[in-house]
């Protein structure tokens, strides 16, 4: 967890989002009357879910909600099984041996024995801890799915669905991700914290210091992709696009990413990326340690163009972060990236290596247009993807699940 995020108060966001937004949050929180809220996921660092919980818990405290965050424990076999679940839910072919079911259920059973699940509202994030619902004693339970499960491999989904169907409600990031379920479904896009270490304004000297540590100079335009070394993020496609651009325009490519603790495939993908980069000194592959937030912030603020060429994506927080830094983002036309990039206005949506290279060249040749698109990018995030909107949605869902019979709730 980033201790720095604990310092903030909800009032600090007034200058960014306006007073009315903050007043509304306080009114909604009062309705919940100090409720105990528990969030459970499977990794404390790396990846978008940990990123969100890192700021959400202290913000809920600030609104006088008794919120806690638990990370389930697991060994390598468990995380191998859940990684297979994750891939299967995102459409990869799958097998579900009885042994995998056993490992999954046993781990969650053990975790349940160690957790205090006694809460008014329990949010379970993604498939890893989903079967904890078997250990519910009370409260409303909400399954928060961050990934695209619209075309899952059936055997894994049939297995998990038995548990998901027992929740009071589910939350998906976008309608296209959802599944037909017998429980209510809410749509909540994720968001970013504009005051976090990763997103706060940085002084020129701070940026310069970070770049110096990385031995990166800004003599040539910089293209940047920040993401885990995961095939769905297509880092090799990014290298191919850079190589096409490089034939016409000199530039540097920075691929920055660490490994999430729940992703056993990371090292193999990183090795493939290194092989593709070969000896090109203008491709900088940065293996980031956890909590590299200032560094990521500095890189995003320095980059001329931010890329997120995913071929499958949940929401894509790195896109939000890039847009908030006032940069046009070139992103794969998948998942939540489609929700964030308005093609031709604040960035470009792409479907191929060639398309990516074309859009990179277009932006590099039109810096004024790129700057204007960057201004739109920041405003789009201010109105749609900051944490205040996200907290509002969560408070509203808790109130709604607490009063399932009421169709209208006065705030
Ligand atoms: N991130 C990070 N270090 C890394 C790679 C990524 O802190 O080495 C952050 C990134 O800035 C973003 C989040 O992790 O906030 C990734 O979220 P996203 O939704 O883009 O992808 P996910 O990893 O969840 O698939």
XYZ file of C-alpha atoms and ligand atoms in Angstrom:
436
model
C 0.000 0.000 0.000
C 1.208 3.538 -0.654
C 1.246 5.236 2.740
C 1.181 8.639 1.047
C -2.430 8.172 -0.045
C -3.611 8.023 3.573
C -2.863 11.670 4.034
C -5.606 13.007 1.798
C -8.965 14.381 2.694
C -12.005 14.478 0.459
C -11.990 18.294 0.655
C -8.622 18.328 -1.122
C -10.474 17.416 -4.321
C -12.682 20.521 -4.292
C -10.328 22.590 -6.454
C -10.277 19.793 -9.030
C -13.911 18.674 -9.230
C -15.836 21.523 -7.585
C -17.729 21.905 -4.315
C -21.028 20.377 -5.448
C -19.436 17.048 -6.201
C -17.956 16.830 -2.702
C -21.219 17.877 -1.016
C -23.059 15.127 -2.834
C -20.564 12.507 -1.612
C -21.011 13.623 1.980
C -24.801 13.436 1.698
C -24.651 9.927 0.228
C -22.196 8.721 2.892
C -24.478 9.952 5.670
C -27.167 7.611 4.380
C -24.867 4.679 5.140
C -24.471 5.716 8.736
C -20.938 4.456 9.484
C -21.445 1.067 7.808
C -18.666 -1.553 7.915
C -17.420 -2.143 4.388
C -14.953 -4.835 3.406
C -13.037 -5.097 0.124
C -11.263 -8.366 -0.716
C -8.872 -8.981 -3.626
C -5.814 -11.088 -4.397
C -2.861 -8.737 -4.708
C -1.631 -5.787 -2.676
C 0.606 -4.369 -5.403
C 0.662 -4.259 -9.184
C -2.373 -4.081 -11.373
C -5.393 -1.851 -11.493
C -7.438 -3.347 -8.652
C -4.760 -2.756 -6.028
C -4.326 0.712 -7.458
C -7.990 1.549 -6.866
C -8.234 0.046 -3.391
C -5.155 1.962 -2.349
C -7.011 5.253 -2.458
C -10.585 4.121 -2.010
C -10.209 2.821 1.549
C -8.815 6.059 3.051
C -11.393 8.117 1.146
C -14.214 6.017 2.588
C -12.732 6.540 6.070
C -12.777 10.229 5.415
C -16.486 9.954 4.662
C -16.886 8.218 8.048
C -17.381 4.782 6.577
C -15.687 1.948 8.406
C -13.863 0.415 5.412
C -11.212 -2.316 5.339
C -9.193 -4.039 2.622
C -8.049 -7.673 2.837
C -5.737 -9.436 0.406
C -6.261 -13.203 0.245
C -3.229 -15.425 0.631
C -2.242 -18.055 -1.883
C 0.695 -20.208 -2.898
C 2.039 -20.739 -6.421
C -0.378 -23.570 -7.358
C -3.328 -21.375 -6.311
C -2.135 -18.406 -8.372
C -1.467 -20.703 -11.341
C -5.071 -21.902 -11.131
C -6.477 -18.383 -10.787
C -4.290 -17.124 -13.644
C -5.804 -19.883 -15.790
C -9.266 -18.786 -14.613
C -8.403 -15.201 -15.501
C -7.249 -16.174 -18.995
C -10.213 -18.531 -19.475
C -12.701 -15.834 -18.490
C -11.087 -13.544 -21.022
C -11.690 -16.150 -23.713
C -8.679 -18.487 -23.726
C -9.417 -22.189 -24.276
C -9.463 -24.040 -21.013
C -9.674 -27.273 -19.116
C -10.890 -27.465 -15.578
C -9.381 -30.472 -13.818
C -11.036 -31.456 -10.538
C -7.664 -30.830 -8.895
C -7.822 -27.127 -9.885
C -11.307 -26.809 -8.417
C -10.031 -28.367 -5.224
C -7.008 -26.038 -4.970
C -9.225 -23.015 -5.605
C -11.919 -23.919 -3.073
C -9.484 -25.073 -0.400
C -7.521 -21.834 -0.544
C -10.614 -19.715 -0.252
C -11.839 -21.848 2.606
C -8.550 -21.300 4.429
C -8.708 -17.582 3.744
C -12.280 -17.411 4.995
C -11.195 -18.942 8.293
C -8.618 -16.176 8.748
C -10.773 -13.248 7.616
C -13.360 -11.313 9.546
C -16.177 -11.362 7.017
C -18.657 -9.756 9.375
C -19.536 -6.563 7.466
C -22.536 -4.635 6.191
C -21.207 -4.559 2.625
C -18.608 -6.946 1.221
C -17.004 -6.257 -2.168
C -15.195 -9.272 -3.631
C -12.926 -8.358 -6.526
C -12.489 -10.680 -9.510
C -12.533 -14.495 -9.626
C -9.699 -15.277 -7.197
C -11.711 -14.818 -3.960
C -15.198 -15.327 -5.497
C -16.022 -18.536 -3.602
C -15.661 -16.713 -0.265
C -19.423 -16.127 -0.667
C -19.831 -19.666 0.701
C -18.737 -18.250 4.050
C -21.130 -15.303 4.243
C -22.750 -14.760 7.605
C -24.508 -11.478 6.906
C -24.429 -8.230 4.910
C -24.836 -7.551 1.229
C -22.223 -9.168 -0.967
C -21.187 -7.639 -4.257
C -19.009 -9.322 -6.868
C -16.861 -6.682 -8.553
C -15.587 -8.023 -11.871
C -12.820 -5.941 -13.461
C -12.235 -8.087 -16.527
C -14.078 -8.752 -19.766
C -16.025 -11.975 -19.270
C -18.333 -11.581 -22.244
C -16.871 -14.608 -24.066
C -15.526 -16.880 -21.375
C -14.336 -20.421 -21.739
C -17.466 -22.223 -20.608
C -16.214 -24.812 -18.117
C -14.425 -22.245 -15.941
C -17.350 -19.809 -16.151
C -19.892 -22.539 -15.285
C -17.822 -23.373 -12.225
C -17.482 -19.773 -11.041
C -21.059 -18.846 -11.891
C -22.335 -21.114 -9.138
C -20.690 -18.746 -6.671
C -21.371 -15.469 -8.499
C -25.101 -16.263 -8.582
C -25.142 -16.245 -4.794
C -24.127 -12.585 -4.525
C -26.639 -9.779 -3.968
C -25.331 -7.860 -6.954
C -22.479 -7.622 -9.410
C -20.500 -4.710 -10.827
C -18.910 -4.615 -14.273
C -16.795 -1.881 -15.815
C -18.751 -1.727 -19.038
C -21.899 -3.289 -20.518
C -19.907 -5.293 -23.075
C -18.061 -7.108 -20.277
C -21.121 -8.388 -18.505
C -22.752 -11.814 -18.477
C -26.341 -12.769 -18.173
C -26.867 -13.293 -14.428
C -29.886 -13.725 -12.178
C -28.614 -10.978 -9.824
C -28.684 -7.186 -10.356
C -25.789 -5.824 -12.385
C -24.329 -2.340 -12.003
C -21.921 -0.586 -14.341
C -19.070 1.335 -12.755
C -16.063 2.363 -14.796
C -12.890 2.603 -12.701
C -11.091 5.886 -12.070
C -7.841 7.482 -10.943
C -6.778 9.663 -8.033
C -5.544 13.000 -9.403
C -3.629 13.717 -6.177
C -1.833 10.380 -5.893
C 1.897 10.126 -6.347
C 1.271 8.696 -9.808
C -0.978 11.502 -10.947
C -0.159 14.659 -8.978
C 1.467 17.607 -10.713
C 5.254 17.296 -10.732
C 7.756 20.151 -10.756
C 10.177 20.261 -13.682
C 13.048 19.446 -11.309
C 11.276 16.348 -10.014
C 10.737 15.093 -13.548
C 14.352 15.826 -14.475
C 15.584 13.919 -11.424
C 13.569 10.824 -12.335
C 14.727 10.892 -15.958
C 18.316 11.275 -14.868
C 18.041 8.177 -12.673
C 16.705 6.261 -15.678
C 19.379 7.751 -17.941
C 16.706 8.927 -20.347
C 17.195 12.195 -22.215
C 14.438 13.946 -24.113
C 16.463 14.787 -27.210
C 14.179 12.722 -29.421
C 10.397 12.249 -29.153
C 9.505 9.652 -26.557
C 6.856 6.959 -27.067
C 5.775 5.242 -23.872
C 3.816 2.176 -22.870
C 3.487 1.464 -19.156
C 2.098 -1.958 -18.357
C 2.762 -5.358 -16.926
C 4.672 -7.657 -19.264
C 1.588 -9.537 -20.346
C 0.727 -10.805 -23.843
C -2.684 -9.118 -23.720
C -0.846 -5.765 -23.496
C 0.959 -6.598 -26.785
C 4.378 -5.108 -25.934
C 5.828 -6.864 -28.982
C 3.251 -5.171 -31.221
C 4.412 -1.850 -29.755
C 8.028 -2.644 -30.654
C 6.969 -3.539 -34.207
C 5.052 -0.254 -34.563
C 8.040 1.690 -33.215
C 10.308 0.000 -35.767
C 7.997 1.102 -38.606
C 7.960 4.687 -37.299
C 11.710 4.696 -36.757
C 12.311 4.261 -40.513
C 10.879 7.771 -41.031
C 11.266 9.591 -37.740
C 13.864 9.214 -35.037
C 12.336 8.489 -31.651
C 12.760 6.539 -28.423
C 10.482 3.783 -27.178
C 10.125 3.227 -23.450
C 8.388 0.065 -22.272
C 7.989 0.265 -18.524
C 6.445 -2.361 -16.343
C 6.869 -4.549 -13.330
C 5.309 -7.847 -12.468
C 2.090 -8.223 -10.558
C 2.536 -10.769 -7.768
C -0.414 -12.792 -9.102
C 1.008 -13.180 -12.645
C 3.383 -16.140 -13.100
C 3.709 -15.503 -16.882
C 5.483 -12.138 -16.490
C 9.133 -13.225 -16.691
C 8.629 -15.232 -19.914
C 6.918 -12.301 -21.635
C 9.659 -9.915 -20.470
C 12.249 -12.215 -22.013
C 10.347 -12.273 -25.326
C 10.215 -8.475 -25.269
C 13.971 -8.264 -24.672
C 14.562 -10.634 -27.589
C 12.465 -8.471 -29.918
C 14.166 -5.273 -28.829
C 17.515 -6.937 -29.606
C 20.317 -4.406 -29.273
C 18.423 -1.247 -30.275
C 19.704 1.420 -27.818
C 16.574 3.521 -28.423
C 14.305 0.855 -26.979
C 14.388 1.193 -23.227
C 12.874 -1.702 -21.317
C 12.408 -0.684 -17.718
C 11.610 -3.339 -15.177
C 9.994 -1.265 -12.475
C 9.981 -2.260 -8.819
C 6.667 -1.924 -6.971
C 5.817 1.622 -5.881
C 7.477 3.320 -8.829
C 4.680 5.852 -8.910
C 6.754 9.042 -9.113
C 8.776 7.431 -11.879
C 5.671 6.423 -13.842
C 4.226 9.906 -13.344
C 7.454 11.505 -14.625
C 7.576 9.166 -17.627
C 3.954 9.861 -18.545
C 4.512 13.617 -18.226
C 7.641 13.438 -20.381
C 6.327 11.181 -23.117
C 5.227 12.792 -26.343
C 2.802 9.992 -27.059
C 1.377 7.403 -24.735
C 0.512 4.008 -26.158
C -1.590 1.204 -24.715
C -1.768 -1.261 -27.558
C -3.678 -3.930 -25.658
C -5.417 -6.693 -27.574
C -7.600 -7.493 -24.538
C -8.140 -5.099 -21.699
C -10.211 -4.656 -18.587
C -10.502 -0.928 -18.262
C -6.935 0.248 -18.854
C -5.984 2.602 -16.046
C -2.755 3.467 -17.805
C -4.891 5.076 -20.510
C -6.715 7.206 -17.919
C -3.383 8.178 -16.373
C -1.964 9.160 -19.743
C -5.026 11.209 -20.722
C -4.979 12.977 -17.347
C -1.382 14.041 -18.032
C -2.752 15.926 -21.033
C -1.344 13.512 -23.595
C -3.116 11.983 -26.574
C -3.207 8.227 -26.104
C -3.048 5.626 -28.871
C -4.857 2.572 -27.602
C -6.030 -0.806 -28.850
C -9.730 -0.746 -29.742
C -10.674 -3.135 -26.956
C -12.325 -3.156 -23.559
C -12.436 0.020 -21.527
C -9.970 1.743 -23.828
C -12.913 2.288 -26.218
C -14.741 4.089 -23.431
C -11.841 6.412 -22.726
C -10.405 7.299 -26.110
C -12.688 9.304 -28.348
C -11.143 8.493 -31.665
C -9.532 11.568 -33.244
C -10.449 13.838 -30.317
C -8.296 12.856 -27.335
C -6.329 10.043 -28.980
C -6.684 7.249 -31.496
C -8.093 3.743 -31.380
C -6.027 1.215 -33.303
C -6.347 -2.397 -34.421
C -2.982 -3.263 -35.941
C 0.746 -2.644 -35.805
C 0.491 -0.610 -39.023
C -2.402 1.457 -37.664
C -0.449 2.185 -34.504
C 2.598 3.280 -36.485
C 0.429 5.489 -38.721
C -1.139 7.295 -35.752
C 2.227 7.720 -34.020
C 3.644 9.371 -37.131
C 0.573 11.564 -37.501
C 0.906 12.894 -33.938
C 4.677 13.301 -34.145
C 4.250 15.398 -37.272
C 1.504 17.591 -35.763
C 2.645 18.652 -32.303
C 0.077 21.461 -32.123
C -2.758 19.092 -32.873
C -1.328 16.637 -30.332
C -1.282 19.396 -27.684
C -4.920 20.291 -28.394
C -5.954 16.659 -28.193
C -4.097 16.491 -24.887
C -6.228 19.328 -23.494
C -9.402 17.450 -24.428
C -7.920 14.330 -22.919
C -7.515 15.902 -19.493
C -11.032 17.379 -19.446
C -12.567 14.068 -20.451
C -10.947 12.388 -17.467
C -11.935 15.227 -15.110
C -15.608 14.680 -15.930
C -15.709 10.915 -16.160
C -12.860 9.005 -14.583
C -11.730 10.622 -11.340
C -12.151 8.903 -7.995
C -14.945 11.184 -6.821
C -17.278 9.786 -9.492
C -16.185 6.269 -8.573
C -16.878 6.766 -4.851
C -20.277 8.235 -5.673
C -21.189 5.125 -7.676
C -20.101 2.797 -4.855
C -22.026 4.722 -2.203
C -25.124 4.703 -4.395
C -24.868 0.939 -4.974
C -24.492 0.222 -1.252
C -27.559 2.323 -0.542
C -29.502 0.630 -3.332
C -28.607 -2.934 -2.224
C -29.480 -2.032 1.368
C -32.954 -0.934 0.240
C -33.784 -3.384 -2.564
C -37.513 -2.647 -2.397
C -37.208 1.114 -2.822
C -37.205 2.529 -6.315
C -36.441 6.107 -5.265
C -34.013 7.132 -2.520
C -33.851 10.734 -1.363
C -30.318 12.027 -0.836
N 1.539 -0.068 -13.003
C 2.535 0.117 -12.056
N 3.743 -0.448 -12.271
C 3.989 -1.177 -13.372
C 2.982 -1.374 -14.331
C 1.751 -0.814 -14.122
O 2.328 0.790 -11.056
O 5.100 -1.658 -13.501
C 0.240 0.549 -12.774
C -0.251 1.454 -13.885
O 0.291 2.751 -13.761
C -1.744 1.382 -13.666
C -1.948 -0.043 -13.201
O -0.712 -0.478 -12.657
O -2.136 2.254 -12.647
C -2.319 -0.980 -14.345
O -3.676 -0.937 -14.530
P -4.336 -1.299 -15.937
O -5.811 -1.203 -15.764
O -3.735 -0.442 -17.012
O -3.872 -2.797 -16.230
P -3.876 -4.180 -15.394
O -2.450 -4.369 -14.986
O -4.807 -4.043 -14.261
O -4.292 -5.186 -16.416
